[in-house]
Coordinates of C-alpha atoms in Angstrom, one line a residue:
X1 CA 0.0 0.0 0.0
X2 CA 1.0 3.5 -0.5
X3 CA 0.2 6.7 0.1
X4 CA 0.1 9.5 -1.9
X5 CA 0.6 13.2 -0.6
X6 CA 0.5 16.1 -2.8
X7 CA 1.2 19.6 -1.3
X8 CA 1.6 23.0 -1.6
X9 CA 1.7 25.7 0.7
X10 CA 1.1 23.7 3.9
X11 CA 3.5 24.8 6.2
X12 CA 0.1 25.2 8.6
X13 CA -0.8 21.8 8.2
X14 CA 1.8 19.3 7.4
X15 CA 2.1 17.9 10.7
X16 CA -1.2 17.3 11.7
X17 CA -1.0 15.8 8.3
X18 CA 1.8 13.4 8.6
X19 CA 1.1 12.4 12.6
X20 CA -2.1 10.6 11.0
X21 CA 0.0 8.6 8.7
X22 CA 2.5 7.6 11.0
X23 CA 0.5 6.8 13.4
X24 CA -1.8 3.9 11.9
X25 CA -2.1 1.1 13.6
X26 CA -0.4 -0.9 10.4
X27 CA 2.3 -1.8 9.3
X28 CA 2.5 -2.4 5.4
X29 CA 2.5 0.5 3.7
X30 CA 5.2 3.5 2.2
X31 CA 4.5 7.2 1.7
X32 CA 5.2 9.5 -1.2
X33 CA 5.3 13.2 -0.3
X34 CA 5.8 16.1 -3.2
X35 CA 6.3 19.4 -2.0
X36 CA 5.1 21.1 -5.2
X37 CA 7.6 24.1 -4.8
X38 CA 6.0 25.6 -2.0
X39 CA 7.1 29.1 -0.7
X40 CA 6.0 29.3 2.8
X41 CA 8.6 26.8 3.7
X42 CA 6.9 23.4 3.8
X43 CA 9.4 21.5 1.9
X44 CA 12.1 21.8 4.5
X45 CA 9.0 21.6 7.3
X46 CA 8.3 17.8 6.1
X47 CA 12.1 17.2 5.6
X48 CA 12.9 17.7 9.5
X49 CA 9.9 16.2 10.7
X50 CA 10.9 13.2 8.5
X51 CA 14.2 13.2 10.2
X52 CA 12.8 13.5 13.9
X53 CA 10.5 11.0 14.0
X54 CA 13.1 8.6 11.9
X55 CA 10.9 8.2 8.9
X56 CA 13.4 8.2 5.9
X57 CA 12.5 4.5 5.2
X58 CA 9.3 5.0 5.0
X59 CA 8.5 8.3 4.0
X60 CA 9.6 9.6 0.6
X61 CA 10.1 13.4 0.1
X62 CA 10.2 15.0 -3.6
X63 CA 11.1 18.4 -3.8
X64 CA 9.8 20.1 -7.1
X65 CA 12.0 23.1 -8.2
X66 CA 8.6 24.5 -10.2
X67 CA 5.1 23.7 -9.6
X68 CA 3.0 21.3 -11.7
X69 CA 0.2 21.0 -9.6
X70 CA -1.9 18.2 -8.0
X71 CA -3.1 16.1 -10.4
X72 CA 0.3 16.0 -12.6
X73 CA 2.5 15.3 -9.3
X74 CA -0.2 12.4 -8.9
X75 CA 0.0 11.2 -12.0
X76 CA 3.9 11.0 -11.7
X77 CA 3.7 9.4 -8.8
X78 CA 1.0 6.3 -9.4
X79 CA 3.1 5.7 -12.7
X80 CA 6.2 5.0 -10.8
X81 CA 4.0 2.2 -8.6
X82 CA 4.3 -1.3 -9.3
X83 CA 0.7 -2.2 -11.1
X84 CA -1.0 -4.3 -7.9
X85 CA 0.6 -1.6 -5.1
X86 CA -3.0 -0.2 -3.5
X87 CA -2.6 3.5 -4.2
X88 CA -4.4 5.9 -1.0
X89 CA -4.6 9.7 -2.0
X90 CA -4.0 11.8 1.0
X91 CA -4.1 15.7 0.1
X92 CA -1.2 17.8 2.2
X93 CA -4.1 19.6 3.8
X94 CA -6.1 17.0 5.3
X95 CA -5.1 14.2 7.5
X96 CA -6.6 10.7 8.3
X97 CA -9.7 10.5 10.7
X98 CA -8.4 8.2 13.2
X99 CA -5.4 5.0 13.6
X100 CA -7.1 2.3 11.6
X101 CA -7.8 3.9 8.0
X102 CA -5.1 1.7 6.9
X103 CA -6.0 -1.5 8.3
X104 CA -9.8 -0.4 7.5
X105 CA -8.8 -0.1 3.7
X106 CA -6.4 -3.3 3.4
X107 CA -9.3 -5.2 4.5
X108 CA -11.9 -4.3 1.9
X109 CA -9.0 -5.6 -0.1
X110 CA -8.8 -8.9 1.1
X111 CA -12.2 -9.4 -1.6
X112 CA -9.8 -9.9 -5.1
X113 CA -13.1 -9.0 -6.8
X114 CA -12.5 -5.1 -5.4
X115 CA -10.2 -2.8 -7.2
X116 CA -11.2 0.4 -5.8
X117 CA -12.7 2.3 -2.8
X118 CA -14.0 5.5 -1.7
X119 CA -15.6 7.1 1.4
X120 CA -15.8 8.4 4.1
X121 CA -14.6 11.8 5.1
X122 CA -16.0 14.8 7.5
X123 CA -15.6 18.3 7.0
X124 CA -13.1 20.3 9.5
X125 CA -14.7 21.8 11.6
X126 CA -17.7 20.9 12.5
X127 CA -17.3 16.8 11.9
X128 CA -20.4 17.0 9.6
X129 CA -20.8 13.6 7.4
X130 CA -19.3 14.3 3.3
X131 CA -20.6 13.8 -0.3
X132 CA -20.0 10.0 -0.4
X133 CA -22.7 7.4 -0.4
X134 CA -23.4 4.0 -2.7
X135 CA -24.0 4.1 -6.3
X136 CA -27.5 2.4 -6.8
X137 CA -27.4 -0.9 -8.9
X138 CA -29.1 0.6 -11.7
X139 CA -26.6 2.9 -12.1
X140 CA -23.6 0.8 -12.1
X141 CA -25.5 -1.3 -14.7
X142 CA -26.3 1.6 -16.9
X143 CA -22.6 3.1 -16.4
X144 CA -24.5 6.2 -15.6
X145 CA -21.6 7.8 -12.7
X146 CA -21.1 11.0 -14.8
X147 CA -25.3 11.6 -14.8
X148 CA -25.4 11.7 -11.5
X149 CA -24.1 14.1 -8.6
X150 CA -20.7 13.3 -7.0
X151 CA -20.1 11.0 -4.4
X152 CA -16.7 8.9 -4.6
X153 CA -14.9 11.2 -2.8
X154 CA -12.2 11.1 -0.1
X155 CA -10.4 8.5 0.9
X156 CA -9.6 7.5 -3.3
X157 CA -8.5 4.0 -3.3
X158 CA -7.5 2.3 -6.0
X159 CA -4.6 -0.2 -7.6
X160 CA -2.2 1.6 -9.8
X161 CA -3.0 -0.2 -12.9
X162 CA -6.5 0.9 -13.2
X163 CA -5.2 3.9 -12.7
X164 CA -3.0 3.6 -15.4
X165 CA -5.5 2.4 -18.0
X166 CA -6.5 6.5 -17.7
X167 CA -5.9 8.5 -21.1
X168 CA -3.5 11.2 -20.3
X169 CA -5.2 13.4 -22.6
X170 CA -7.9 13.1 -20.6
X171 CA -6.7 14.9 -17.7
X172 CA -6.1 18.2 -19.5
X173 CA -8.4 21.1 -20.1
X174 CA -9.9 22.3 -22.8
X175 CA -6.6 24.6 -23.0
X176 CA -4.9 21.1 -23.2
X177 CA -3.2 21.8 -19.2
X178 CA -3.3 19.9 -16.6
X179 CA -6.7 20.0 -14.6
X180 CA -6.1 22.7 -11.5
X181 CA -9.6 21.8 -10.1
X182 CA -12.2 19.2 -10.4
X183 CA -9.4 17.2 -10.9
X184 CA -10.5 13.9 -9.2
X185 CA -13.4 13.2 -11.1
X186 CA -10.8 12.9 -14.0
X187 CA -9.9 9.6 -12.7
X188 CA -12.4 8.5 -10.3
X189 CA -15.2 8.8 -13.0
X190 CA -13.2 6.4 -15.2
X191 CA -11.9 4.4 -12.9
X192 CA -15.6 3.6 -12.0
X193 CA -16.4 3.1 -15.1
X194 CA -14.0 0.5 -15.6
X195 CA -14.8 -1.3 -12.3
X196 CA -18.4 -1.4 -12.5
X197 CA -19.7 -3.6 -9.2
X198 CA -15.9 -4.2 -8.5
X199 CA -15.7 -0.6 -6.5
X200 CA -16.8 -0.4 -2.7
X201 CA -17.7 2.4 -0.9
X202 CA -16.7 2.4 2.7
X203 CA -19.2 4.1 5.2
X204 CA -17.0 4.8 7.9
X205 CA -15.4 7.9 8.5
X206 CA -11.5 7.6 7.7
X207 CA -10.7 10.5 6.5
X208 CA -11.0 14.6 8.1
X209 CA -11.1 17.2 5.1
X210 CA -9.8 20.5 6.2
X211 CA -12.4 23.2 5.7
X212 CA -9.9 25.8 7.1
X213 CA -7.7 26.3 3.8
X214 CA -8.1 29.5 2.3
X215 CA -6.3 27.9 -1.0
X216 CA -9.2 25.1 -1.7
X217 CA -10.4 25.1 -5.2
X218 CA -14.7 25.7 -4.1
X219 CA -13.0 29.4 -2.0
X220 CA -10.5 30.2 -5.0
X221 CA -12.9 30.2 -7.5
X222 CA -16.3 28.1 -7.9
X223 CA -17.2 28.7 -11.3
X224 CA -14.0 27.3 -12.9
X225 CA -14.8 24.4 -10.5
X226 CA -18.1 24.3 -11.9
X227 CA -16.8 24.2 -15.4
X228 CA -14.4 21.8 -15.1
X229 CA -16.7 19.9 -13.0
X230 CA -19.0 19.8 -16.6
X231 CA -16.2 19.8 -19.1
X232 CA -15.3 16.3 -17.2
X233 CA -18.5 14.8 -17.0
X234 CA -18.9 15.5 -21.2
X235 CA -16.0 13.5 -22.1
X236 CA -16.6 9.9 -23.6
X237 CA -17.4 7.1 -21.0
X238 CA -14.6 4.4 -20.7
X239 CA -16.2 0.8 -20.8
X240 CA -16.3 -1.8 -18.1
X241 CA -13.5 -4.3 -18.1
X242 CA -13.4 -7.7 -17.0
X243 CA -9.8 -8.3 -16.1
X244 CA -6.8 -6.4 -14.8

C-alpha cells in the first residue's frame, strides 16, 4: 500500500497531516510526499519532521523546483507504482480520521473482486458527514456515474494499474493543461467506469477534510470548479473491463 501526498503551501498543516500517517495502527504501507515548490517553507518543514520521527524508510520526500500542480505530481507518482501496489490519495491539507484507516482499507481488499474504494470523510470543523454514499445498482448497470451528482470522494483508493488504463489526454483542459480543479473526477469517474460492481464504498469515516484552507479550489474560485466539473463529465465514458 501507498500513500500518496500532494502539497503546496502547507506549512500550517503538514504535521497534523503526517502524525495521522505515521500513526496507523499498520504496518504495510510506504508514503510519497511532493512538496510542489511551495514558498511558505513546507518543503524543509516535512524534511525535518521526517528526520525526527526517523521516517526516511518510509516516507519519501520530492522536492519540485517549479510547480506542476496536484493532479500532474499524482500522475507522476501512481506511474512510478508497481501495477498491484493499492494506491491511498491523502491531500497535504487533510489528515486521516483516526489509527485504523489503513488496516480499514487493506481489509476491503482482502475481496480480489474489489479494485477500488471510496468514502468516508467529514468536513473540519464541524465533523459534519461528506458527499460519499453507494451508487444504486441501476446505475452501475447503466454506467451512468457521470449523470449523476458526486459521491466517490475522499479516501480514493485504487490499484495503480486501473489507474494507469486513464488516457492522459484526458486529464487536461480544454486549454490542453493539466486539470487545477475538479481534478479527481478525472480519474475517479473512469476508474468507475471500468470497475463497474468491483468498487466499494466504505461508510465509515476515515478520512478529516480541512475546511480551514483559504487555497481550496470551491474558495478560490467556484465557477472554474463548476466548469471543469461539466467539461469532465462531457467527455466519452470508458467501458467496463473484466480483467486487470
Amino acid at each position: 500500500m501507498v500513500v500518496l501526498v500532494p502539497s503546496y503551501k502547507n506549512s500550517l498543516w503538514y504535521e497534523r497531516n503526517l502524525s495521522s500517517i505515521i500513526s496507523q495502527d499498520y504496518d504495510n504501507f510506504t508514503v510519497v510526499y511532493v512538496d510542489d515548490c511551495s514558498p511558505d517553507n513546507t518543503g524543509d518543514l516535512v524534511a525535518k519532521y521526517i528526520a525526527k520521527h526517523n521516517q526516511q524508510d518510509r516516507v519519501k520526500l520530492i522536492r519540485n523546483s517549479e510547480r506542476k500542480g496536484a493532479l500532474c505530481n499524482l500522475y507522476d507518482m501512481i506511474h512510478d507504482c508497481d501495477d498491484d501496489d493499492i494506491v491511498v490519495t491523502l491531500d497535504g491539507d487533510d489528515w486521516f480520521a483516526n489509527a485504523v484507516v489503513l488496516k480499514t482499507i487493506n481489509e476491503v481488499y482482502q475481496n480480489n473482486d474489489v479494485w477500488m474504494t471510496y468514502g468516508s470523510y467529514q468536513d473540519c470543523p464541524g465533523m459534519t458527514r461528506g458527499c460519499c454514499k453507494p451508487y444504486e445498482n441501476q446505475i452501475i448497470n447503466a454506467n451512468l456515474f457521470r449523470n449523476v451528482p458526486w459521491r466517490a470522494s475522499h479516501p480514493r483508493t485504487f490499484y495503480a494499474w486501473l489507474f494507469k488504463k486513464i488516457k492522459k489526454e484526458d486529464f487536461y483542459d480544454p486549454n490542453g493543461k493539466w486539470l487545477d480543479m475538479a481534478w479527481d473526477l478525472s480519474f475517479m469517474m473512469p476508474m468507475l467506469e471500468m470497475s463497474g460492481s468491483r468498487h466499494k464504498y466504505v461508510h465509515s469515516i476515515l478520512y478529516s477534510y480541512n475546511n480551514e484552507n483559504p487555497i481550496s479550489d470551491y474558495k478560490v474560485n467556484q465557477a472554474r470548479q463548476g466548469a471543469l466539473d461539466r467539461w469532465i463529465r462531457s467527455k466519452p465514458k470508458y467501458n467496463k473491463i473484466d480483467q486487470a
